């Protein structure tokens, strides 16, 4: 102790983290020893030399912001939220969590709420709202959305690329089909019959299906495959009220929107989890959101329970049932899906699911699924839809397109709806979800 | 339940991947679970067996293996396991590695200008051997601050290498950003879209004074390193070599690709998530529990290999209260007083690097009383105690030897 001044009696601890609601990112920033391995795994930094990479966007930017006059650098909006840096890190730095919070802060504080970019991003992030409206008049919407002059205007004035075809809206949504099939009551009947057939009477098998927006509005075939496959194994499904998982909102820094939707999902799915249901998603970005991003970003009652009871569809069957056994005893007669070019979505990789589909189909007669490499597809949800990001998105996708062309046949397979969009856009291939292959094999 | 294999390897470094390949060769179905991407991107690409004993540089590591203490991993597995481990490495890397023609250590210059004893080295570094008496020019890039060529040359001269060496700095064609990642250089040279190779050679020619060999930081291509070197060598009329670098390292990335290819060809399934728990029936392990973003999924197997790394790789964990092995909770002996874990002399005989699980000659971890922890668990790599890999330069060799031995035994047990 120096003799210059005696210490005051009153102890005033420095408040390091004044706002309890923001996640404490200090330990994560401190864990980074700057090896730069994440930078060598970043698909955006790979094709865009101006993007400083995940190490800067995460720990370095966090540290810079400790200074009061420092704001979040606008390069954060170039991050596509593929989350590859998470599994690249040897030191468990929560990079994607840091990126998500930095992006939200950037949008809150730096991006003008009257700018076209803000509203363009907000419209893209709230895809569910557009899809909901379009699904009321699907045929009109499909015609209007791909009407040349309208697309030209959207590109020039609003920044949504005219290079891509808008995905078609289904004339009957998954939920409409589900109701027509008798909803939960119908499922209970069918599942009971299946359990009898399987000699599993008396067993309780119940799951809550999180279909997400895309399987509902655009590819109900994926949702139907999910229902049929799970009922084949004797599971009763319920399809609770749900909103967007939040994935496109995280990627656009719209955390308030994401939290509003998350509250609905955690409430409806969480109630079911409490009653003993497991939550199942067919989209790997939805399952990623429920499992990892929700508890990392929000403080909602029941959010941890939901995260711990959420599964990807095939992962669940593989662990709970003898899925590999049934598949290796089955044969697929459909020539159309005899050769499949499989792309593992980045978000599936981060759940340890990237090898799963290939492994499951290795012994399935009539199907030859081939991996198209470990590169990112490049679309990253809404990212590749932005006019200024389109070229980057396609450059990232190049490697995958090339490998797809090398595979015999012209059908692709992936778990992620937007990766599927990119695969189709780059090659013209028809794209299937692994659940649809399982449906062909077993149902 | 439905995720079931003969052998489950926990850990995706060199020891784990070697164990997986060995078990697969024995006929077992193998799954490898690793918490994140392989740490080979941290590896220089040099493969050491034993560089130093009692602080003395070794000419022949094999001659020194017999003198190691009984608790050293090499002493447990024996010299033949070291040879088997190297043979498996040679099979994985093929023509891309050199050094297998002799038992003796090669001496390779590092990016800091030190000289490192090593048993195998990338073909790309072969022309850089410090025992070669031909003069050398080292070339650095202005924007690549990790390699200061004049400084490295000064250090090499200070180390009394038997040749004259000089350093020069040039700007890389296209002038990348000041903090460009190393793969930016490698991919520019791979693609050669704007004739980067020829333009780089022209810039180097201006500072090249006829030295018969020219060294570059190890960023000369990821997919086509041989072609990149050949173009530069033709243009400069000199042998071209890479000087191994720190992380992220291109020789490490290439080695990672070699191992991934080998694992794929051997039919090993790889899962990238952490193992957080286990299930056992008494002393018989039945499953390793894999954490999947909140979900806990048991992965069943008949035989298990623990290859999670040491204190750096987090296979050995410590806090003020003690040191432990976090996956299977195997016994890790260490002094009760944490002030006895280290000595004050920085380069003194440090106790903590040798912390790790205690294994028998069959690499099965033993508890504090000397009993086998689990009858179907073996350990490999730096999770095994008894070696100070940094001081001895023995990290890769220990991983190869124990990985090969543990994987072969685990595989054989299931057949």
mmCIF file with all atom_site columns, N, CA, C and O in Angstrom, chain A residues 33 35 37 39-41 45-46 49-50 87 92 291-292 308 310-311 315 318-319 321 350-351 354 359, chain B residues 1-3 31 35-37 41-42 177 181 184 187 247-248 269 271-273 292-295 297 314:
data_model
loop_
_atom_site.group_PDB
_atom_site.id
_atom_site.type_symbol
_atom_site.label_atom_id
_atom_site.label_alt_id
_atom_site.label_comp_id
_atom_site.label_asym_id
_atom_site.label_entity_id
_atom_site.label_seq_id
_atom_site.pdbx_PDB_ins_code
_atom_site.Cartn_x
_atom_site.Cartn_y
_atom_site.Cartn_z
_atom_site.occupancy
_atom_site.B_iso_or_equiv
_atom_site.pdbx_formal_charge
_atom_site.auth_seq_id
_atom_site.auth_comp_id
_atom_site.auth_asym_id
_atom_site.auth_atom_id
_atom_site.pdbx_PDB_model_num
ATOM 1   N N  . UNK A 1 33  ? -6.587  -17.613 -28.078 1.00 0.00 ? 33  UNK A N  1
ATOM 2   C CA . UNK A 1 33  ? -5.139  -17.358 -28.060 1.00 0.00 ? 33  UNK A CA 1
ATOM 3   C C  . UNK A 1 33  ? -4.628  -16.991 -29.443 1.00 0.00 ? 33  UNK A C  1
ATOM 4   O O  . UNK A 1 33  ? -3.460  -17.122 -29.754 1.00 0.00 ? 33  UNK A O  1
ATOM 5   N N  . UNK A 1 35  ? -4.801  -18.099 -32.573 1.00 0.00 ? 35  UNK A N  1
ATOM 6   C CA . UNK A 1 35  ? -4.100  -19.017 -33.476 1.00 0.00 ? 35  UNK A CA 1
ATOM 7   C C  . UNK A 1 35  ? -4.569  -18.820 -34.913 1.00 0.00 ? 35  UNK A C  1
ATOM 8   O O  . UNK A 1 35  ? -3.917  -19.271 -35.836 1.00 0.00 ? 35  UNK A O  1
ATOM 9   N N  . UNK A 1 37  ? -6.940  -20.221 -36.512 1.00 0.00 ? 37  UNK A N  1
ATOM 10  C CA . UNK A 1 37  ? -7.489  -21.393 -37.194 1.00 0.00 ? 37  UNK A CA 1
ATOM 11  C C  . UNK A 1 37  ? -8.889  -21.085 -37.731 1.00 0.00 ? 37  UNK A C  1
ATOM 12  O O  . UNK A 1 37  ? -9.251  -21.502 -38.830 1.00 0.00 ? 37  UNK A O  1
ATOM 13  N N  . UNK A 1 39  ? -10.003 -18.336 -38.903 1.00 0.00 ? 39  UNK A N  1
ATOM 14  C CA . UNK A 1 39  ? -9.918  -17.556 -40.140 1.00 0.00 ? 39  UNK A CA 1
ATOM 15  C C  . UNK A 1 39  ? -9.666  -18.445 -41.359 1.00 0.00 ? 39  UNK A C  1
ATOM 16  O O  . UNK A 1 39  ? -10.122 -18.140 -42.458 1.00 0.00 ? 39  UNK A O  1
ATOM 17  N N  . UNK A 1 40  ? -8.920  -19.537 -41.146 1.00 0.00 ? 40  UNK A N  1
ATOM 18  C CA . UNK A 1 40  ? -8.635  -20.411 -42.287 1.00 0.00 ? 40  UNK A CA 1
ATOM 19  C C  . UNK A 1 40  ? -9.822  -21.322 -42.602 1.00 0.00 ? 40  UNK A C  1
ATOM 20  O O  . UNK A 1 40  ? -9.798  -22.051 -43.582 1.00 0.00 ? 40  UNK A O  1
ATOM 21  N N  . UNK A 1 41  ? -10.855 -21.301 -41.769 1.00 0.00 ? 41  UNK A N  1
ATOM 22  C CA . UNK A 1 41  ? -12.053 -22.111 -42.019 1.00 0.00 ? 41  UNK A CA 1
ATOM 23  C C  . UNK A 1 41  ? -13.237 -21.286 -42.502 1.00 0.00 ? 41  UNK A C  1
ATOM 24  O O  . UNK A 1 41  ? -14.285 -21.836 -42.810 1.00 0.00 ? 41  UNK A O  1
ATOM 25  N N  . UNK A 1 45  ? -14.246 -15.284 -45.711 1.00 0.00 ? 45  UNK A N  1
ATOM 26  C CA . UNK A 1 45  ? -12.881 -14.756 -45.785 1.00 0.00 ? 45  UNK A CA 1
ATOM 27  C C  . UNK A 1 45  ? -12.105 -15.425 -46.919 1.00 0.00 ? 45  UNK A C  1
ATOM 28  O O  . UNK A 1 45  ? -11.199 -14.829 -47.495 1.00 0.00 ? 45  UNK A O  1
ATOM 29  N N  . UNK A 1 46  ? -12.488 -16.657 -47.231 1.00 0.00 ? 46  UNK A N  1
ATOM 30  C CA . UNK A 1 46  ? -11.813 -17.389 -48.299 1.00 0.00 ? 46  UNK A CA 1
ATOM 31  C C  . UNK A 1 46  ? -11.967 -16.680 -49.647 1.00 0.00 ? 46  UNK A C  1
ATOM 32  O O  . UNK A 1 46  ? -11.044 -16.661 -50.455 1.00 0.00 ? 46  UNK A O  1
ATOM 33  N N  . UNK A 1 49  ? -11.255 -10.903 -49.662 1.00 0.00 ? 49  UNK A N  1
ATOM 34  C CA . UNK A 1 49  ? -10.057 -10.480 -48.930 1.00 0.00 ? 49  UNK A CA 1
ATOM 35  C C  . UNK A 1 49  ? -10.335 -9.312  -47.992 1.00 0.00 ? 49  UNK A C  1
ATOM 36  O O  . UNK A 1 49  ? -9.587  -9.053  -47.056 1.00 0.00 ? 49  UNK A O  1
ATOM 37  N N  . UNK A 1 50  ? -11.422 -8.584  -48.232 1.00 0.00 ? 50  UNK A N  1
ATOM 38  C CA . UNK A 1 50  ? -11.719 -7.433  -47.382 1.00 0.00 ? 50  UNK A CA 1
ATOM 39  C C  . UNK A 1 50  ? -12.407 -7.819  -46.076 1.00 0.00 ? 50  UNK A C  1
ATOM 40  O O  . UNK A 1 50  ? -12.560 -6.994  -45.180 1.00 0.00 ? 50  UNK A O  1
ATOM 41  N N  . UNK A 1 87  ? -16.697 -24.879 -34.595 1.00 0.00 ? 87  UNK A N  1
ATOM 42  C CA . UNK A 1 87  ? -16.074 -26.190 -34.448 1.00 0.00 ? 87  UNK A CA 1
ATOM 43  C C  . UNK A 1 87  ? -14.605 -26.154 -34.850 1.00 0.00 ? 87  UNK A C  1
ATOM 44  O O  . UNK A 1 87  ? -13.861 -27.096 -34.590 1.00 0.00 ? 87  UNK A O  1
ATOM 45  N N  . UNK A 1 92  ? -12.556 -23.518 -27.578 1.00 0.00 ? 92  UNK A N  1
ATOM 46  C CA . UNK A 1 92  ? -13.961 -23.346 -27.174 1.00 0.00 ? 92  UNK A CA 1
ATOM 47  C C  . UNK A 1 92  ? -14.413 -21.894 -27.068 1.00 0.00 ? 92  UNK A C  1
ATOM 48  O O  . UNK A 1 92  ? -15.255 -21.557 -26.236 1.00 0.00 ? 92  UNK A O  1
ATOM 49  N N  . UNK A 1 291 ? -31.489 -25.673 -30.151 1.00 0.00 ? 291 UNK A N  1
ATOM 50  C CA . UNK A 1 291 ? -30.545 -26.316 -29.250 1.00 0.00 ? 291 UNK A CA 1
ATOM 51  C C  . UNK A 1 291 ? -29.460 -25.388 -28.746 1.00 0.00 ? 291 UNK A C  1
ATOM 52  O O  . UNK A 1 291 ? -29.054 -25.459 -27.600 1.00 0.00 ? 291 UNK A O  1
ATOM 53  N N  . UNK A 1 292 ? -28.919 -24.577 -29.656 1.00 0.00 ? 292 UNK A N  1
ATOM 54  C CA . UNK A 1 292 ? -27.728 -23.819 -29.272 1.00 0.00 ? 292 UNK A CA 1
ATOM 55  C C  . UNK A 1 292 ? -27.964 -22.315 -29.163 1.00 0.00 ? 292 UNK A C  1
ATOM 56  O O  . UNK A 1 292 ? -27.612 -21.697 -28.174 1.00 0.00 ? 292 UNK A O  1
ATOM 57  N N  . UNK A 1 308 ? -32.443 -29.146 -24.450 1.00 0.00 ? 308 UNK A N  1
ATOM 58  C CA . UNK A 1 308 ? -31.940 -30.473 -24.100 1.00 0.00 ? 308 UNK A CA 1
ATOM 59  C C  . UNK A 1 308 ? -32.816 -31.597 -24.637 1.00 0.00 ? 308 UNK A C  1
ATOM 60  O O  . UNK A 1 308 ? -32.435 -32.765 -24.599 1.00 0.00 ? 308 UNK A O  1
ATOM 61  N N  . UNK A 1 310 ? -34.390 -31.355 -27.778 1.00 0.00 ? 310 UNK A N  1
ATOM 62  C CA . UNK A 1 310 ? -34.594 -31.173 -29.211 1.00 0.00 ? 310 UNK A CA 1
ATOM 63  C C  . UNK A 1 310 ? -33.628 -32.055 -29.989 1.00 0.00 ? 310 UNK A C  1
ATOM 64  O O  . UNK A 1 310 ? -32.455 -32.160 -29.646 1.00 0.00 ? 310 UNK A O  1
ATOM 65  N N  . UNK A 1 311 ? -34.148 -32.700 -31.044 1.00 0.00 ? 311 UNK A N  1
ATOM 66  C CA . UNK A 1 311 ? -33.344 -33.598 -31.873 1.00 0.00 ? 311 UNK A CA 1
ATOM 67  C C  . UNK A 1 311 ? -33.583 -33.288 -33.347 1.00 0.00 ? 311 UNK A C  1
ATOM 68  O O  . UNK A 1 311 ? -34.646 -32.799 -33.724 1.00 0.00 ? 311 UNK A O  1
ATOM 69  N N  . UNK A 1 315 ? -31.418 -38.265 -36.545 1.00 0.00 ? 315 UNK A N  1
ATOM 70  C CA . UNK A 1 315 ? -30.606 -38.492 -35.347 1.00 0.00 ? 315 UNK A CA 1
ATOM 71  C C  . UNK A 1 315 ? -31.444 -39.180 -34.276 1.00 0.00 ? 315 UNK A C  1
ATOM 72  O O  . UNK A 1 315 ? -31.011 -40.131 -33.616 1.00 0.00 ? 315 UNK A O  1
ATOM 73  N N  . UNK A 1 318 ? -32.303 -42.776 -35.187 1.00 0.00 ? 318 UNK A N  1
ATOM 74  C CA . UNK A 1 318 ? -31.111 -43.582 -35.179 1.00 0.00 ? 318 UNK A CA 1
ATOM 75  C C  . UNK A 1 318 ? -30.759 -44.021 -33.753 1.00 0.00 ? 318 UNK A C  1
ATOM 76  O O  . UNK A 1 318 ? -30.271 -45.124 -33.530 1.00 0.00 ? 318 UNK A O  1
ATOM 77  N N  . UNK A 1 319 ? -31.003 -43.125 -32.800 1.00 0.00 ? 319 UNK A N  1
ATOM 78  C CA . UNK A 1 319 ? -30.671 -43.445 -31.424 1.00 0.00 ? 319 UNK A CA 1
ATOM 79  C C  . UNK A 1 319 ? -31.795 -44.246 -30.761 1.00 0.00 ? 319 UNK A C  1
ATOM 80  O O  . UNK A 1 319 ? -31.555 -45.187 -30.011 1.00 0.00 ? 319 UNK A O  1
ATOM 81  N N  . UNK A 1 321 ? -34.405 -45.931 -32.329 1.00 0.00 ? 321 UNK A N  1
ATOM 82  C CA . UNK A 1 321 ? -34.892 -47.091 -33.077 1.00 0.00 ? 321 UNK A CA 1
ATOM 83  C C  . UNK A 1 321 ? -33.728 -47.733 -33.820 1.00 0.00 ? 321 UNK A C  1
ATOM 84  O O  . UNK A 1 321 ? -32.652 -47.172 -33.902 1.00 0.00 ? 321 UNK A O  1
ATOM 85  N N  . UNK A 1 350 ? -22.112 -28.619 -37.308 1.00 0.00 ? 350 UNK A N  1
ATOM 86  C CA . UNK A 1 350 ? -21.905 -28.177 -35.935 1.00 0.00 ? 350 UNK A CA 1
ATOM 87  C C  . UNK A 1 350 ? -22.721 -28.969 -34.921 1.00 0.00 ? 350 UNK A C  1
ATOM 88  O O  . UNK A 1 350 ? -22.523 -28.824 -33.728 1.00 0.00 ? 350 UNK A O  1
ATOM 89  N N  . UNK A 1 351 ? -23.649 -29.776 -35.401 1.00 0.00 ? 351 UNK A N  1
ATOM 90  C CA . UNK A 1 351 ? -24.368 -30.666 -34.489 1.00 0.00 ? 351 UNK A CA 1
ATOM 91  C C  . UNK A 1 351 ? -23.800 -32.080 -34.572 1.00 0.00 ? 351 UNK A C  1
ATOM 92  O O  . UNK A 1 351 ? -24.396 -33.021 -34.054 1.00 0.00 ? 351 UNK A O  1
ATOM 93  N N  . UNK A 1 354 ? -22.876 -34.317 -39.779 1.00 0.00 ? 354 UNK A N  1
ATOM 94  C CA . UNK A 1 354 ? -22.487 -34.247 -41.185 1.00 0.00 ? 354 UNK A CA 1
ATOM 95  C C  . UNK A 1 354 ? -22.258 -35.613 -41.827 1.00 0.00 ? 354 UNK A C  1
ATOM 96  O O  . UNK A 1 354 ? -22.398 -35.750 -43.033 1.00 0.00 ? 354 UNK A O  1
ATOM 97  N N  . UNK A 1 359 ? -23.760 -42.353 -43.809 1.00 0.00 ? 359 UNK A N  1
ATOM 98  C CA . UNK A 1 359 ? -23.571 -43.589 -43.054 1.00 0.00 ? 359 UNK A CA 1
ATOM 99  C C  . UNK A 1 359 ? -24.858 -44.428 -43.077 1.00 0.00 ? 359 UNK A C  1
ATOM 100 O O  . UNK A 1 359 ? -24.812 -45.646 -43.267 1.00 0.00 ? 359 UNK A O  1
ATOM 101 N N  . UNK B 2 1   ? -27.448 -47.790 -27.979 1.00 0.00 ? 1   UNK B N  1
ATOM 102 C CA . UNK B 2 1   ? -28.458 -48.489 -28.775 1.00 0.00 ? 1   UNK B CA 1
ATOM 103 C C  . UNK B 2 1   ? -28.017 -48.634 -30.214 1.00 0.00 ? 1   UNK B C  1
ATOM 104 O O  . UNK B 2 1   ? -27.165 -49.438 -30.523 1.00 0.00 ? 1   UNK B O  1
ATOM 105 N N  . UNK B 2 2   ? -28.543 -47.775 -31.044 1.00 0.00 ? 2   UNK B N  1
ATOM 106 C CA . UNK B 2 2   ? -28.328 -48.009 -32.459 1.00 0.00 ? 2   UNK B CA 1
ATOM 107 C C  . UNK B 2 2   ? -27.006 -47.447 -32.975 1.00 0.00 ? 2   UNK B C  1
ATOM 108 O O  . UNK B 2 2   ? -26.601 -47.779 -34.073 1.00 0.00 ? 2   UNK B O  1
ATOM 109 N N  . UNK B 2 3   ? -26.338 -46.599 -32.184 1.00 0.00 ? 3   UNK B N  1
ATOM 110 C CA . UNK B 2 3   ? -25.018 -46.176 -32.644 1.00 0.00 ? 3   UNK B CA 1
ATOM 111 C C  . UNK B 2 3   ? -24.004 -47.080 -31.963 1.00 0.00 ? 3   UNK B C  1
ATOM 112 O O  . UNK B 2 3   ? -23.725 -46.948 -30.780 1.00 0.00 ? 3   UNK B O  1
ATOM 113 N N  . UNK B 2 31  ? -15.365 -45.838 -35.019 1.00 0.00 ? 31  UNK B N  1
ATOM 114 C CA . UNK B 2 31  ? -15.869 -44.477 -35.024 1.00 0.00 ? 31  UNK B CA 1
ATOM 115 C C  . UNK B 2 31  ? -14.914 -43.613 -34.209 1.00 0.00 ? 31  UNK B C  1
ATOM 116 O O  . UNK B 2 31  ? -14.410 -44.044 -33.164 1.00 0.00 ? 31  UNK B O  1
ATOM 117 N N  . UNK B 2 35  ? -13.786 -33.429 -30.280 1.00 0.00 ? 35  UNK B N  1
ATOM 118 C CA . UNK B 2 35  ? -14.593 -32.282 -29.849 1.00 0.00 ? 35  UNK B CA 1
ATOM 119 C C  . UNK B 2 35  ? -14.581 -31.156 -30.865 1.00 0.00 ? 35  UNK B C  1
ATOM 120 O O  . UNK B 2 35  ? -15.504 -30.371 -30.946 1.00 0.00 ? 35  UNK B O  1
ATOM 121 N N  . UNK B 2 36  ? -13.515 -31.026 -31.637 1.00 0.00 ? 36  UNK B N  1
ATOM 122 C CA . UNK B 2 36  ? -13.512 -30.023 -32.698 1.00 0.00 ? 36  UNK B CA 1
ATOM 123 C C  . UNK B 2 36  ? -12.594 -30.522 -33.801 1.00 0.00 ? 36  UNK B C  1
ATOM 124 O O  . UNK B 2 36  ? -12.145 -31.654 -33.778 1.00 0.00 ? 36  UNK B O  1
ATOM 125 N N  . UNK B 2 37  ? -12.357 -29.638 -34.731 1.00 0.00 ? 37  UNK B N  1
ATOM 126 C CA . UNK B 2 37  ? -11.482 -29.974 -35.826 1.00 0.00 ? 37  UNK B CA 1
ATOM 127 C C  . UNK B 2 37  ? -10.122 -30.429 -35.300 1.00 0.00 ? 37  UNK B C  1
ATOM 128 O O  . UNK B 2 37  ? -9.703  -29.994 -34.239 1.00 0.00 ? 37  UNK B O  1
ATOM 129 N N  . UNK B 2 41  ? -3.693  -28.225 -37.638 1.00 0.00 ? 41  UNK B N  1
ATOM 130 C CA . UNK B 2 41  ? -3.402  -26.884 -38.154 1.00 0.00 ? 41  UNK B CA 1
ATOM 131 C C  . UNK B 2 41  ? -2.430  -26.133 -37.247 1.00 0.00 ? 41  UNK B C  1
ATOM 132 O O  . UNK B 2 41  ? -1.893  -25.109 -37.613 1.00 0.00 ? 41  UNK B O  1
ATOM 133 N N  . UNK B 2 42  ? -2.243  -26.662 -36.032 1.00 0.00 ? 42  UNK B N  1
ATOM 134 C CA . UNK B 2 42  ? -1.258  -26.077 -35.136 1.00 0.00 ? 42  UNK B CA 1
ATOM 135 C C  . UNK B 2 42  ? 0.121   -26.706 -35.321 1.00 0.00 ? 42  UNK B C  1
ATOM 136 O O  . UNK B 2 42  ? 1.085   -26.256 -34.733 1.00 0.00 ? 42  UNK B O  1
ATOM 137 N N  . UNK B 2 177 ? -3.953  -7.872  -47.937 1.00 0.00 ? 177 UNK B N  1
ATOM 138 C CA . UNK B 2 177 ? -4.097  -7.009  -46.760 1.00 0.00 ? 177 UNK B CA 1
ATOM 139 C C  . UNK B 2 177 ? -3.019  -7.356  -45.734 1.00 0.00 ? 177 UNK B C  1
ATOM 140 O O  . UNK B 2 177 ? -2.487  -8.466  -45.727 1.00 0.00 ? 177 UNK B O  1
ATOM 141 N N  . UNK B 2 181 ? -4.769  -13.939 -43.990 1.00 0.00 ? 181 UNK B N  1
ATOM 142 C CA . UNK B 2 181 ? -4.513  -15.270 -43.448 1.00 0.00 ? 181 UNK B CA 1
ATOM 143 C C  . UNK B 2 181 ? -3.598  -16.043 -44.387 1.00 0.00 ? 181 UNK B C  1
ATOM 144 O O  . UNK B 2 181 ? -3.543  -15.763 -45.597 1.00 0.00 ? 181 UNK B O  1
ATOM 145 N N  . UNK B 2 184 ? -4.607  -17.417 -47.786 1.00 0.00 ? 184 UNK B N  1
ATOM 146 C CA . UNK B 2 184 ? -4.746  -16.468 -48.895 1.00 0.00 ? 184 UNK B CA 1
ATOM 147 C C  . UNK B 2 184 ? -3.549  -16.610 -49.846 1.00 0.00 ? 184 UNK B C  1
ATOM 148 O O  . UNK B 2 184 ? -3.707  -16.682 -51.059 1.00 0.00 ? 184 UNK B O  1
ATOM 149 N N  . UNK B 2 187 ? -3.565  -20.189 -51.559 1.00 0.00 ? 187 UNK B N  1
ATOM 150 C CA . UNK B 2 187 ? -4.567  -20.390 -52.610 1.00 0.00 ? 187 UNK B CA 1
ATOM 151 C C  . UNK B 2 187 ? -4.285  -19.527 -53.829 1.00 0.00 ? 187 UNK B C  1
ATOM 152 O O  . UNK B 2 187 ? -4.578  -19.913 -54.953 1.00 0.00 ? 187 UNK B O  1
ATOM 153 N N  . UNK B 2 247 ? 1.105   -21.762 -36.141 1.00 0.00 ? 247 UNK B N  1
ATOM 154 C CA . UNK B 2 247 ? -0.286  -21.904 -36.570 1.00 0.00 ? 247 UNK B CA 1
ATOM 155 C C  . UNK B 2 247 ? -0.868  -20.624 -37.151 1.00 0.00 ? 247 UNK B C  1
ATOM 156 O O  . UNK B 2 247 ? -0.440  -19.557 -36.729 1.00 0.00 ? 247 UNK B O  1
ATOM 157 N N  . UNK B 2 248 ? -1.838  -20.745 -38.068 1.00 0.00 ? 248 UNK B N  1
ATOM 158 C CA . UNK B 2 248 ? -2.236  -21.986 -38.737 1.00 0.00 ? 248 UNK B CA 1
ATOM 159 C C  . UNK B 2 248 ? -1.202  -22.347 -39.801 1.00 0.00 ? 248 UNK B C  1
ATOM 160 O O  . UNK B 2 248 ? -0.735  -21.468 -40.501 1.00 0.00 ? 248 UNK B O  1
ATOM 161 N N  . UNK B 2 269 ? -15.839 -43.680 -39.377 1.00 0.00 ? 269 UNK B N  1
ATOM 162 C CA . UNK B 2 269 ? -16.812 -42.586 -39.283 1.00 0.00 ? 269 UNK B CA 1
ATOM 163 C C  . UNK B 2 269 ? -16.343 -41.571 -38.245 1.00 0.00 ? 269 UNK B C  1
ATOM 164 O O  . UNK B 2 269 ? -15.951 -41.943 -37.147 1.00 0.00 ? 269 UNK B O  1
ATOM 165 N N  . UNK B 2 271 ? -17.138 -38.167 -35.945 1.00 0.00 ? 271 UNK B N  1
ATOM 166 C CA . UNK B 2 271 ? -18.166 -37.295 -35.371 1.00 0.00 ? 271 UNK B CA 1
ATOM 167 C C  . UNK B 2 271 ? -17.474 -36.140 -34.661 1.00 0.00 ? 271 UNK B C  1
ATOM 168 O O  . UNK B 2 271 ? -16.603 -36.369 -33.815 1.00 0.00 ? 271 UNK B O  1
ATOM 169 N N  . UNK B 2 272 ? -17.825 -34.901 -35.011 1.00 0.00 ? 272 UNK B N  1
ATOM 170 C CA . UNK B 2 272 ? -17.156 -33.762 -34.388 1.00 0.00 ? 272 UNK B CA 1
ATOM 171 C C  . UNK B 2 272 ? -18.011 -33.141 -33.285 1.00 0.00 ? 272 UNK B C  1
ATOM 172 O O  . UNK B 2 272 ? -18.670 -32.140 -33.485 1.00 0.00 ? 272 UNK B O  1
ATOM 173 N N  . UNK B 2 273 ? -18.032 -33.803 -32.142 1.00 0.00 ? 273 UNK B N  1
ATOM 174 C CA . UNK B 2 273 ? -18.672 -33.244 -30.938 1.00 0.00 ? 273 UNK B CA 1
ATOM 175 C C  . UNK B 2 273 ? -17.920 -33.793 -29.729 1.00 0.00 ? 273 UNK B C  1
ATOM 176 O O  . UNK B 2 273 ? -17.263 -34.823 -29.815 1.00 0.00 ? 273 UNK B O  1
ATOM 177 N N  . UNK B 2 292 ? -24.369 -33.316 -27.997 1.00 0.00 ? 292 UNK B N  1
ATOM 178 C CA . UNK B 2 292 ? -24.700 -32.730 -29.289 1.00 0.00 ? 292 UNK B CA 1
ATOM 179 C C  . UNK B 2 292 ? -25.574 -31.512 -29.066 1.00 0.00 ? 292 UNK B C  1
ATOM 180 O O  . UNK B 2 292 ? -26.789 -31.602 -29.098 1.00 0.00 ? 292 UNK B O  1
ATOM 181 N N  . UNK B 2 293 ? -24.963 -30.395 -28.808 1.00 0.00 ? 293 UNK B N  1
ATOM 182 C CA . UNK B 2 293 ? -25.680 -29.135 -28.610 1.00 0.00 ? 293 UNK B CA 1
ATOM 183 C C  . UNK B 2 293 ? -26.865 -29.305 -27.659 1.00 0.00 ? 293 UNK B C  1
ATOM 184 O O  . UNK B 2 293 ? -27.996 -28.969 -27.993 1.00 0.00 ? 293 UNK B O  1
ATOM 185 N N  . UNK B 2 294 ? -26.603 -29.868 -26.495 1.00 0.00 ? 294 UNK B N  1
ATOM 186 C CA . UNK B 2 294 ? -27.658 -30.012 -25.498 1.00 0.00 ? 294 UNK B CA 1
ATOM 187 C C  . UNK B 2 294 ? -28.089 -31.459 -25.325 1.00 0.00 ? 294 UNK B C  1
ATOM 188 O O  . UNK B 2 294 ? -28.481 -31.878 -24.254 1.00 0.00 ? 294 UNK B O  1
ATOM 189 N N  . UNK B 2 295 ? -28.024 -32.219 -26.410 1.00 0.00 ? 295 UNK B N  1
ATOM 190 C CA . UNK B 2 295 ? -28.464 -33.606 -26.375 1.00 0.00 ? 295 UNK B CA 1
ATOM 191 C C  . UNK B 2 295 ? -27.315 -34.535 -25.950 1.00 0.00 ? 295 UNK B C  1
ATOM 192 O O  . UNK B 2 295 ? -26.178 -34.293 -26.335 1.00 0.00 ? 295 UNK B O  1
ATOM 193 N N  . UNK B 2 297 ? -25.937 -38.245 -26.327 1.00 0.00 ? 297 UNK B N  1
ATOM 194 C CA . UNK B 2 297 ? -26.167 -39.440 -27.140 1.00 0.00 ? 297 UNK B CA 1
ATOM 195 C C  . UNK B 2 297 ? -25.096 -40.487 -26.847 1.00 0.00 ? 297 UNK B C  1
ATOM 196 O O  . UNK B 2 297 ? -23.915 -40.270 -27.130 1.00 0.00 ? 297 UNK B O  1
ATOM 197 N N  . UNK B 2 314 ? -6.452  -30.242 -23.729 1.00 0.00 ? 314 UNK B N  1
ATOM 198 C CA . UNK B 2 314 ? -7.548  -30.343 -22.768 1.00 0.00 ? 314 UNK B CA 1
ATOM 199 C C  . UNK B 2 314 ? -7.985  -31.769 -22.479 1.00 0.00 ? 314 UNK B C  1
ATOM 200 O O  . UNK B 2 314 ? -9.046  -32.004 -21.937 1.00 0.00 ? 314 UNK B O  1
#
